[in-house]
């Protein structure tokens, strides 16, 4: 217990000594600092009103500088980039937008009945007829149709259907490309539709995509070949298609992955002629923006982040799709059939429909995918003109460029970290005279210098602390008279006036002067502030009285400025 108390007292004693050293270094810093106006606050002999005035001016400068610095910091964090037109490039070819056609009816009755009869119902026609309504829902399966699909699945009591995944059943029930598209033209030349349109199983059901990034098969999503491009010398910058049935048409960049993030741009009905004139807007970001954080530039470079299920290249649509897949696998331990098959994750079967139905509101909640930012390279196709004719001689859909793309947008850094550093330095120097070396000086005074004083002059600090502790408190004046708060002028032996009188006395043989006359001069000097201030400026710096005591052996001249 005694050792514990001794240790505690030793720690408290060290803290008191360090505190005294900090107080001394604070006074030294204020007297010798290069910061504007600071040395007048702690200078000995200055009137309290003048000290308060300089304190207010210095505080106002510090607060103003801090406000401006905070506004610059906010600008650096929220808006450090600028987007402008970039016409200094040669656009030799243009990638045609991915055009996805999603028929409203994608169920093939004959193919589905044959598959159900031979593989699921063991050649029982009655059971095959019961399975067909369930199979009809699978090619158009989406998040919104989980309820109806699950209700239909509960009415089935077929053992063989549980051994097959929902993706396999959907591919076995969907229509083929030949049944979905009649005629296709590209650049005003006839093309074979099914050689350019790949099947896609998406969150909108079964679709067929032109110039798509990938195509779907029963077991995987295969990366498609190079995209189709247009040249400025082409006869026509257009694609013409004639679907067999009512369909929805989607237009987006070839860089993106098709999914729930895109809405239909055209809704086509049989017999209609729809002409769509589009323009292309491409935005790219310069490499110097990589020095900024993702939150500052508000975009992600294609090779900056590797997604879990789409590791090839980052885009906004792939990030959102990856987020939905992650939530679905986490909730139901299987992947919905319209998502790309991945290794080590099973595809959902008929028994997993109940879980998907309960989890789909959370799966499609975009608020939980806030980590997805736009890509730093982004292409958008805008519809400038849409003409629809309900009755036409040649029904179909025409997607054509209104003008040749000759403009793109460039995002570059407007306010980088170098600009931020220069702005900070200019503001701090303007209002306070602060620099980087001033910051080093502050650290030096209150760390290294204070600690060195504790170790080198420990005994003297003990004596100072003891002397201050034993100093009696000032007397309390109990009178009701008004008291002046002006500090009295104490006349000492080294006072300049007394020194002057003594020197004049030694030079002459006259009789000693009358001390009343000296007192009168002192009172006159007390009233004359300018004379008194000049005497303070001419007064040499001396060590405190307790340093000059006979018991002191403190050599601390190197601590003086």
mmCIF file of C-alpha atoms in Angstrom, residues 46-362:
data_model
loop_
_atom_site.group_PDB
_atom_site.id
_atom_site.type_symbol
_atom_site.label_atom_id
_atom_site.label_comp_id
_atom_site.label_asym_id
_atom_site.label_seq_id
_atom_site.Cartn_x
_atom_site.Cartn_y
_atom_site.Cartn_z
ATOM 1 C CA UNK A 46 2.021 46.292 -21.528
ATOM 2 C CA UNK A 47 -1.307 47.650 -20.261
ATOM 3 C CA UNK A 48 -4.135 45.171 -19.886
ATOM 4 C CA UNK A 49 -6.269 47.078 -22.396
ATOM 5 C CA UNK A 50 -3.624 46.818 -25.079
ATOM 6 C CA UNK A 51 -3.143 43.099 -24.397
ATOM 7 C CA UNK A 52 -6.871 42.538 -24.648
ATOM 8 C CA UNK A 53 -6.994 44.486 -27.922
ATOM 9 C CA UNK A 54 -4.266 42.354 -29.472
ATOM 10 C CA UNK A 55 -5.925 39.208 -28.156
ATOM 11 C CA UNK A 56 -9.179 40.183 -29.863
ATOM 12 C CA UNK A 57 -7.448 41.037 -33.137
ATOM 13 C CA UNK A 58 -5.473 37.786 -33.140
ATOM 14 C CA UNK A 59 -8.592 35.760 -32.304
ATOM 15 C CA UNK A 60 -10.555 37.434 -35.096
ATOM 16 C CA UNK A 61 -7.779 36.635 -37.570
ATOM 17 C CA UNK A 62 -7.636 33.006 -36.421
ATOM 18 C CA UNK A 63 -11.435 32.547 -36.619
ATOM 19 C CA UNK A 64 -11.628 34.168 -40.071
ATOM 20 C CA UNK A 65 -8.787 32.004 -41.378
ATOM 21 C CA UNK A 66 -10.441 28.899 -39.928
ATOM 22 C CA UNK A 67 -13.790 29.691 -41.575
ATOM 23 C CA UNK A 68 -12.183 30.207 -44.982
ATOM 24 C CA UNK A 69 -10.068 27.066 -44.596
ATOM 25 C CA UNK A 70 -13.165 25.003 -43.728
ATOM 26 C CA UNK A 71 -14.970 26.306 -46.820
ATOM 27 C CA UNK A 72 -11.975 25.358 -48.976
ATOM 28 C CA UNK A 73 -11.879 21.909 -47.380
ATOM 29 C CA UNK A 74 -15.576 21.406 -48.105
ATOM 30 C CA UNK A 75 -15.018 22.417 -51.733
ATOM 31 C CA UNK A 76 -12.135 19.947 -51.983
ATOM 32 C CA UNK A 77 -14.263 17.139 -50.549
ATOM 33 C CA UNK A 78 -17.485 17.764 -52.469
ATOM 34 C CA UNK A 79 -16.627 19.425 -55.792
ATOM 35 C CA UNK A 80 -12.959 19.015 -56.774
ATOM 36 C CA UNK A 81 -13.659 18.135 -60.435
ATOM 37 C CA UNK A 82 -15.166 19.927 -63.405
ATOM 38 C CA UNK A 83 -16.796 18.510 -66.534
ATOM 39 C CA UNK A 84 -16.428 20.300 -69.835
ATOM 40 C CA UNK A 85 -16.598 19.740 -73.581
ATOM 41 C CA UNK A 86 -13.725 17.952 -75.289
ATOM 42 C CA UNK A 87 -13.607 18.450 -79.053
ATOM 43 C CA UNK A 88 -9.928 17.654 -79.499
ATOM 44 C CA UNK A 89 -10.319 14.050 -80.615
ATOM 45 C CA UNK A 90 -10.930 12.106 -83.800
ATOM 46 C CA UNK A 91 -13.993 9.850 -83.600
ATOM 47 C CA UNK A 92 -13.306 7.377 -86.412
ATOM 48 C CA UNK A 93 -15.876 4.773 -85.325
ATOM 49 C CA UNK A 94 -18.802 4.608 -82.946
ATOM 50 C CA UNK A 95 -20.003 1.522 -81.087
ATOM 51 C CA UNK A 96 -23.675 1.034 -81.780
ATOM 52 C CA UNK A 97 -25.810 0.913 -78.630
ATOM 53 C CA UNK A 98 -26.854 -2.449 -77.247
ATOM 54 C CA UNK A 99 -30.446 -3.032 -78.356
ATOM 55 C CA UNK A 100 -32.378 -5.608 -76.330
ATOM 56 C CA UNK A 101 -35.780 -6.855 -77.461
ATOM 57 C CA UNK A 102 -37.894 -8.496 -74.765
ATOM 58 C CA UNK A 103 -41.086 -10.083 -76.171
ATOM 59 C CA UNK A 104 -44.093 -9.965 -73.879
ATOM 60 C CA UNK A 105 -44.903 -13.629 -74.604
ATOM 61 C CA UNK A 106 -41.845 -15.867 -74.559
ATOM 62 C CA UNK A 107 -43.486 -19.205 -73.787
ATOM 63 C CA UNK A 108 -43.220 -21.971 -76.399
ATOM 64 C CA UNK A 109 -46.164 -24.296 -75.819
ATOM 65 C CA UNK A 110 -45.140 -27.148 -78.115
ATOM 66 C CA UNK A 111 -41.549 -27.328 -76.867
ATOM 67 C CA UNK A 112 -42.663 -27.115 -73.233
ATOM 68 C CA UNK A 113 -45.310 -29.812 -73.593
ATOM 69 C CA UNK A 114 -42.866 -32.201 -75.211
ATOM 70 C CA UNK A 115 -40.307 -31.651 -72.449
ATOM 71 C CA UNK A 116 -42.882 -31.986 -69.667
ATOM 72 C CA UNK A 117 -44.366 -35.151 -71.149
ATOM 73 C CA UNK A 118 -41.113 -36.958 -71.776
ATOM 74 C CA UNK A 119 -38.887 -35.801 -68.889
ATOM 75 C CA UNK A 120 -41.147 -34.728 -66.030
ATOM 76 C CA UNK A 121 -44.440 -36.597 -66.306
ATOM 77 C CA UNK A 122 -43.162 -40.001 -67.448
ATOM 78 C CA UNK A 123 -45.356 -39.844 -70.570
ATOM 79 C CA UNK A 124 -48.485 -39.064 -68.502
ATOM 80 C CA UNK A 125 -50.440 -36.472 -70.505
ATOM 81 C CA UNK A 126 -52.620 -35.428 -67.526
ATOM 82 C CA UNK A 127 -49.597 -34.612 -65.369
ATOM 83 C CA UNK A 128 -47.929 -32.811 -68.273
ATOM 84 C CA UNK A 129 -50.977 -30.552 -68.634
ATOM 85 C CA UNK A 130 -50.711 -29.644 -64.917
ATOM 86 C CA UNK A 131 -47.039 -28.753 -65.285
ATOM 87 C CA UNK A 132 -47.495 -26.453 -68.311
ATOM 88 C CA UNK A 133 -48.995 -23.438 -66.405
ATOM 89 C CA UNK A 134 -45.976 -23.509 -64.089
ATOM 90 C CA UNK A 135 -43.523 -23.746 -66.987
ATOM 91 C CA UNK A 136 -45.253 -20.834 -68.708
ATOM 92 C CA UNK A 137 -44.222 -18.501 -65.882
ATOM 93 C CA UNK A 138 -40.520 -19.397 -65.866
ATOM 94 C CA UNK A 139 -39.309 -17.759 -69.142
ATOM 95 C CA UNK A 140 -40.729 -14.435 -67.933
ATOM 96 C CA UNK A 141 -39.744 -14.954 -64.269
ATOM 97 C CA UNK A 142 -38.828 -11.766 -62.419
ATOM 98 C CA UNK A 143 -38.844 -10.394 -58.881
ATOM 99 C CA UNK A 144 -42.459 -9.316 -59.249
ATOM 100 C CA UNK A 145 -43.693 -12.755 -60.362
ATOM 101 C CA UNK A 146 -42.256 -14.786 -57.458
ATOM 102 C CA UNK A 147 -45.641 -14.811 -55.698
ATOM 103 C CA UNK A 148 -47.566 -16.326 -58.615
ATOM 104 C CA UNK A 149 -44.784 -18.774 -59.429
ATOM 105 C CA UNK A 150 -44.594 -20.035 -55.831
ATOM 106 C CA UNK A 151 -48.381 -20.430 -55.620
ATOM 107 C CA UNK A 152 -48.323 -22.445 -58.842
ATOM 108 C CA UNK A 153 -45.433 -24.593 -57.603
ATOM 109 C CA UNK A 154 -47.289 -25.552 -54.411
ATOM 110 C CA UNK A 155 -50.058 -27.180 -56.466
ATOM 111 C CA UNK A 156 -47.556 -29.482 -58.190
ATOM 112 C CA UNK A 157 -46.759 -32.902 -56.763
ATOM 113 C CA UNK A 158 -44.257 -34.114 -59.297
ATOM 114 C CA UNK A 159 -41.060 -35.695 -58.009
ATOM 115 C CA UNK A 160 -39.037 -35.192 -61.145
ATOM 116 C CA UNK A 161 -39.540 -31.443 -61.271
ATOM 117 C CA UNK A 162 -37.616 -30.923 -58.019
ATOM 118 C CA UNK A 163 -34.502 -32.489 -59.502
ATOM 119 C CA UNK A 164 -34.231 -29.793 -62.198
ATOM 120 C CA UNK A 165 -33.180 -26.171 -61.630
ATOM 121 C CA UNK A 166 -35.467 -23.293 -62.531
ATOM 122 C CA UNK A 167 -32.943 -22.070 -65.110
ATOM 123 C CA UNK A 168 -33.022 -25.382 -66.982
ATOM 124 C CA UNK A 169 -36.819 -25.349 -67.011
ATOM 125 C CA UNK A 170 -36.859 -21.748 -68.277
ATOM 126 C CA UNK A 171 -34.537 -22.497 -71.205
ATOM 127 C CA UNK A 172 -36.586 -25.565 -72.063
ATOM 128 C CA UNK A 173 -39.789 -23.473 -72.190
ATOM 129 C CA UNK A 174 -38.635 -20.266 -73.931
ATOM 130 C CA UNK A 175 -39.169 -19.388 -77.568
ATOM 131 C CA UNK A 176 -36.274 -19.338 -79.993
ATOM 132 C CA UNK A 177 -34.801 -16.301 -81.741
ATOM 133 C CA UNK A 178 -36.413 -17.329 -85.035
ATOM 134 C CA UNK A 179 -39.833 -17.132 -83.395
ATOM 135 C CA UNK A 180 -39.129 -13.730 -81.800
ATOM 136 C CA UNK A 181 -37.701 -11.736 -84.749
ATOM 137 C CA UNK A 182 -38.819 -11.605 -88.388
ATOM 138 C CA UNK A 183 -36.544 -9.155 -90.208
ATOM 139 C CA UNK A 184 -33.392 -7.200 -89.365
ATOM 140 C CA UNK A 185 -31.349 -4.523 -91.153
ATOM 141 C CA UNK A 186 -28.076 -2.967 -90.036
ATOM 142 C CA UNK A 187 -26.535 0.021 -91.829
ATOM 143 C CA UNK A 188 -29.369 -0.353 -94.386
ATOM 144 C CA UNK A 189 -28.296 -3.894 -95.252
ATOM 145 C CA UNK A 190 -30.239 -7.081 -94.537
ATOM 146 C CA UNK A 191 -28.709 -9.287 -91.856
ATOM 147 C CA UNK A 192 -29.630 -12.640 -90.328
ATOM 148 C CA UNK A 193 -31.318 -11.737 -87.066
ATOM 149 C CA UNK A 194 -30.245 -14.752 -85.029
ATOM 150 C CA UNK A 195 -26.587 -14.327 -86.022
ATOM 151 C CA UNK A 196 -26.497 -10.891 -84.392
ATOM 152 C CA UNK A 197 -29.106 -11.210 -81.624
ATOM 153 C CA UNK A 198 -27.998 -13.349 -78.672
ATOM 154 C CA UNK A 199 -30.425 -14.906 -76.150
ATOM 155 C CA UNK A 200 -30.379 -13.242 -72.748
ATOM 156 C CA UNK A 201 -32.032 -14.513 -69.573
ATOM 157 C CA UNK A 202 -32.438 -11.397 -67.446
ATOM 158 C CA UNK A 203 -34.485 -9.900 -64.635
ATOM 159 C CA UNK A 204 -37.065 -9.013 -67.312
ATOM 160 C CA UNK A 205 -37.297 -12.596 -68.474
ATOM 161 C CA UNK A 206 -36.139 -13.999 -71.789
ATOM 162 C CA UNK A 207 -34.806 -11.381 -74.233
ATOM 163 C CA UNK A 208 -32.633 -11.108 -77.327
ATOM 164 C CA UNK A 209 -29.818 -8.587 -77.519
ATOM 165 C CA UNK A 210 -28.021 -6.942 -80.446
ATOM 166 C CA UNK A 211 -24.417 -5.904 -79.777
ATOM 167 C CA UNK A 212 -24.715 -7.337 -76.269
ATOM 168 C CA UNK A 213 -21.760 -7.807 -73.961
ATOM 169 C CA UNK A 214 -22.670 -11.426 -73.191
ATOM 170 C CA UNK A 215 -25.124 -14.149 -74.151
ATOM 171 C CA UNK A 216 -26.904 -16.620 -71.890
ATOM 172 C CA UNK A 217 -26.844 -20.380 -72.040
ATOM 173 C CA UNK A 218 -28.370 -23.010 -69.811
ATOM 174 C CA UNK A 219 -25.193 -23.392 -67.754
ATOM 175 C CA UNK A 220 -23.394 -20.025 -67.975
ATOM 176 C CA UNK A 221 -23.222 -16.532 -69.410
ATOM 177 C CA UNK A 222 -20.694 -16.406 -72.241
ATOM 178 C CA UNK A 223 -18.799 -13.247 -73.122
ATOM 179 C CA UNK A 224 -19.760 -12.127 -76.618
ATOM 180 C CA UNK A 225 -17.374 -11.140 -79.387
ATOM 181 C CA UNK A 226 -16.243 -7.658 -80.405
ATOM 182 C CA UNK A 227 -19.005 -5.060 -80.627
ATOM 183 C CA UNK A 228 -20.483 -3.845 -83.899
ATOM 184 C CA UNK A 229 -19.325 -0.378 -84.872
ATOM 185 C CA UNK A 230 -20.412 2.344 -87.236
ATOM 186 C CA UNK A 231 -18.208 4.376 -89.526
ATOM 187 C CA UNK A 232 -18.840 7.906 -90.663
ATOM 188 C CA UNK A 233 -18.822 6.737 -94.285
ATOM 189 C CA UNK A 234 -21.601 4.180 -93.733
ATOM 190 C CA UNK A 235 -24.726 4.467 -95.856
ATOM 191 C CA UNK A 236 -26.970 4.680 -92.817
ATOM 192 C CA UNK A 237 -26.228 4.768 -89.091
ATOM 193 C CA UNK A 238 -29.243 2.694 -88.120
ATOM 194 C CA UNK A 239 -30.670 -0.676 -87.059
ATOM 195 C CA UNK A 240 -34.091 -1.843 -88.185
ATOM 196 C CA UNK A 241 -35.893 -4.819 -86.601
ATOM 197 C CA UNK A 242 -39.327 -6.340 -86.905
ATOM 198 C CA UNK A 243 -40.368 -8.407 -83.851
ATOM 199 C CA UNK A 244 -42.888 -11.225 -84.248
ATOM 200 C CA UNK A 245 -44.873 -10.248 -81.147
ATOM 201 C CA UNK A 246 -45.421 -7.262 -78.883
ATOM 202 C CA UNK A 247 -42.144 -6.344 -77.252
ATOM 203 C CA UNK A 248 -40.244 -3.896 -75.084
ATOM 204 C CA UNK A 249 -36.994 -2.426 -76.428
ATOM 205 C CA UNK A 250 -34.057 -1.275 -74.290
ATOM 206 C CA UNK A 251 -31.154 0.933 -75.443
ATOM 207 C CA UNK A 252 -27.916 1.324 -73.466
ATOM 208 C CA UNK A 253 -24.152 1.305 -73.821
ATOM 209 C CA UNK A 254 -22.245 -1.835 -74.745
ATOM 210 C CA UNK A 255 -20.102 -1.306 -71.635
ATOM 211 C CA UNK A 256 -23.013 -2.039 -69.294
ATOM 212 C CA UNK A 257 -24.609 -5.272 -68.073
ATOM 213 C CA UNK A 258 -28.315 -5.482 -68.794
ATOM 214 C CA UNK A 259 -30.574 -5.771 -65.764
ATOM 215 C CA UNK A 260 -33.185 -4.146 -63.593
ATOM 216 C CA UNK A 261 -31.330 -0.822 -63.643
ATOM 217 C CA UNK A 262 -32.523 -0.068 -67.197
ATOM 218 C CA UNK A 263 -36.066 0.815 -68.156
ATOM 219 C CA UNK A 264 -37.700 0.158 -71.540
ATOM 220 C CA UNK A 265 -37.192 2.991 -74.025
ATOM 221 C CA UNK A 266 -39.782 1.727 -76.535
ATOM 222 C CA UNK A 267 -42.972 -0.339 -76.168
ATOM 223 C CA UNK A 268 -43.860 -1.785 -79.551
ATOM 224 C CA UNK A 269 -47.124 -3.409 -80.663
ATOM 225 C CA UNK A 270 -47.775 -5.429 -83.793
ATOM 226 C CA UNK A 271 -48.469 -3.349 -86.887
ATOM 227 C CA UNK A 272 -46.715 -0.204 -85.581
ATOM 228 C CA UNK A 273 -43.785 1.647 -87.066
ATOM 229 C CA UNK A 274 -41.563 3.347 -84.476
ATOM 230 C CA UNK A 275 -38.663 5.589 -85.493
ATOM 231 C CA UNK A 276 -36.182 6.571 -82.815
ATOM 232 C CA UNK A 277 -33.506 9.220 -83.358
ATOM 233 C CA UNK A 278 -30.752 9.014 -80.748
ATOM 234 C CA UNK A 279 -27.642 10.989 -79.771
ATOM 235 C CA UNK A 280 -24.574 9.760 -77.943
ATOM 236 C CA UNK A 281 -22.981 11.458 -74.912
ATOM 237 C CA UNK A 282 -19.708 10.032 -73.679
ATOM 238 C CA UNK A 283 -17.942 11.208 -70.518
ATOM 239 C CA UNK A 284 -14.408 10.174 -69.616
ATOM 240 C CA UNK A 285 -12.186 11.091 -66.669
ATOM 241 C CA UNK A 286 -8.513 12.001 -66.803
ATOM 242 C CA UNK A 287 -6.001 9.884 -64.903
ATOM 243 C CA UNK A 288 -5.033 12.675 -62.502
ATOM 244 C CA UNK A 289 -8.429 12.157 -60.844
ATOM 245 C CA UNK A 290 -7.126 8.860 -59.452
ATOM 246 C CA UNK A 291 -5.397 10.906 -56.742
ATOM 247 C CA UNK A 292 -8.833 11.821 -55.394
ATOM 248 C CA UNK A 293 -10.990 9.463 -53.374
ATOM 249 C CA UNK A 294 -14.059 7.804 -54.878
ATOM 250 C CA UNK A 295 -16.319 9.982 -52.739
ATOM 251 C CA UNK A 296 -14.645 13.146 -54.020
ATOM 252 C CA UNK A 297 -14.746 12.440 -57.749
ATOM 253 C CA UNK A 298 -18.031 10.443 -57.455
ATOM 254 C CA UNK A 299 -17.007 7.808 -59.978
ATOM 255 C CA UNK A 300 -14.985 4.586 -60.125
ATOM 256 C CA UNK A 301 -12.449 3.632 -62.792
ATOM 257 C CA UNK A 302 -13.100 0.355 -64.614
ATOM 258 C CA UNK A 303 -10.003 -1.339 -63.107
ATOM 259 C CA UNK A 304 -10.214 0.190 -59.644
ATOM 260 C CA UNK A 305 -12.570 -2.282 -57.922
ATOM 261 C CA UNK A 306 -12.996 -6.019 -58.490
ATOM 262 C CA UNK A 307 -16.576 -7.151 -57.977
ATOM 263 C CA UNK A 308 -17.392 -10.553 -56.555
ATOM 264 C CA UNK A 309 -19.523 -11.893 -59.415
ATOM 265 C CA UNK A 310 -18.422 -9.502 -62.193
ATOM 266 C CA UNK A 311 -14.647 -9.232 -61.770
ATOM 267 C CA UNK A 312 -13.808 -8.422 -65.394
ATOM 268 C CA UNK A 313 -14.575 -4.719 -65.411
ATOM 269 C CA UNK A 314 -16.421 -2.297 -63.162
ATOM 270 C CA UNK A 315 -19.554 -0.528 -64.336
ATOM 271 C CA UNK A 316 -22.470 0.910 -62.418
ATOM 272 C CA UNK A 317 -24.919 -1.695 -63.731
ATOM 273 C CA UNK A 318 -22.575 -4.581 -62.908
ATOM 274 C CA UNK A 319 -22.104 -3.226 -59.388
ATOM 275 C CA UNK A 320 -25.859 -2.986 -58.808
ATOM 276 C CA UNK A 321 -26.395 -6.471 -60.226
ATOM 277 C CA UNK A 322 -23.546 -7.826 -58.088
ATOM 278 C CA UNK A 323 -25.157 -6.259 -55.023
ATOM 279 C CA UNK A 324 -28.529 -7.920 -55.740
ATOM 280 C CA UNK A 325 -26.870 -11.270 -56.378
ATOM 281 C CA UNK A 326 -24.932 -11.034 -53.121
ATOM 282 C CA UNK A 327 -28.092 -10.321 -51.124
ATOM 283 C CA UNK A 328 -29.989 -13.148 -52.839
ATOM 284 C CA UNK A 329 -27.248 -15.713 -52.212
ATOM 285 C CA UNK A 330 -26.892 -14.547 -48.623
ATOM 286 C CA UNK A 331 -30.630 -14.812 -47.955
ATOM 287 C CA UNK A 332 -31.501 -18.069 -49.781
ATOM 288 C CA UNK A 333 -28.095 -19.750 -50.296
ATOM 289 C CA UNK A 334 -28.789 -20.022 -54.018
ATOM 290 C CA UNK A 335 -28.694 -17.829 -57.100
ATOM 291 C CA UNK A 336 -31.960 -16.837 -58.831
ATOM 292 C CA UNK A 337 -32.193 -18.417 -62.309
ATOM 293 C CA UNK A 338 -32.060 -15.133 -64.231
ATOM 294 C CA UNK A 339 -28.637 -14.246 -62.779
ATOM 295 C CA UNK A 340 -25.419 -15.531 -64.271
ATOM 296 C CA UNK A 341 -24.366 -18.958 -62.900
ATOM 297 C CA UNK A 342 -21.272 -18.781 -60.694
ATOM 298 C CA UNK A 343 -19.023 -21.429 -59.231
ATOM 299 C CA UNK A 344 -19.762 -22.842 -55.779
ATOM 300 C CA UNK A 345 -23.277 -21.342 -55.769
ATOM 301 C CA UNK A 346 -26.213 -23.524 -56.706
ATOM 302 C CA UNK A 347 -29.026 -22.270 -58.915
ATOM 303 C CA UNK A 348 -32.351 -21.999 -57.121
ATOM 304 C CA UNK A 349 -34.882 -24.777 -57.543
ATOM 305 C CA UNK A 350 -38.597 -25.045 -56.993
ATOM 306 C CA UNK A 351 -38.132 -25.442 -53.221
ATOM 307 C CA UNK A 352 -36.324 -22.086 -53.016
ATOM 308 C CA UNK A 353 -39.174 -20.025 -54.474
ATOM 309 C CA UNK A 354 -40.647 -19.373 -51.026
ATOM 310 C CA UNK A 355 -37.368 -17.890 -49.794
ATOM 311 C CA UNK A 356 -36.992 -15.743 -52.900
ATOM 312 C CA UNK A 357 -40.543 -14.447 -52.524
ATOM 313 C CA UNK A 358 -39.881 -13.351 -48.942
ATOM 314 C CA UNK A 359 -36.456 -11.882 -49.690
ATOM 315 C CA UNK A 360 -37.106 -10.043 -52.955
ATOM 316 C CA UNK A 361 -38.114 -6.658 -51.316
ATOM 317 C CA UNK A 362 -34.733 -6.601 -49.598
#
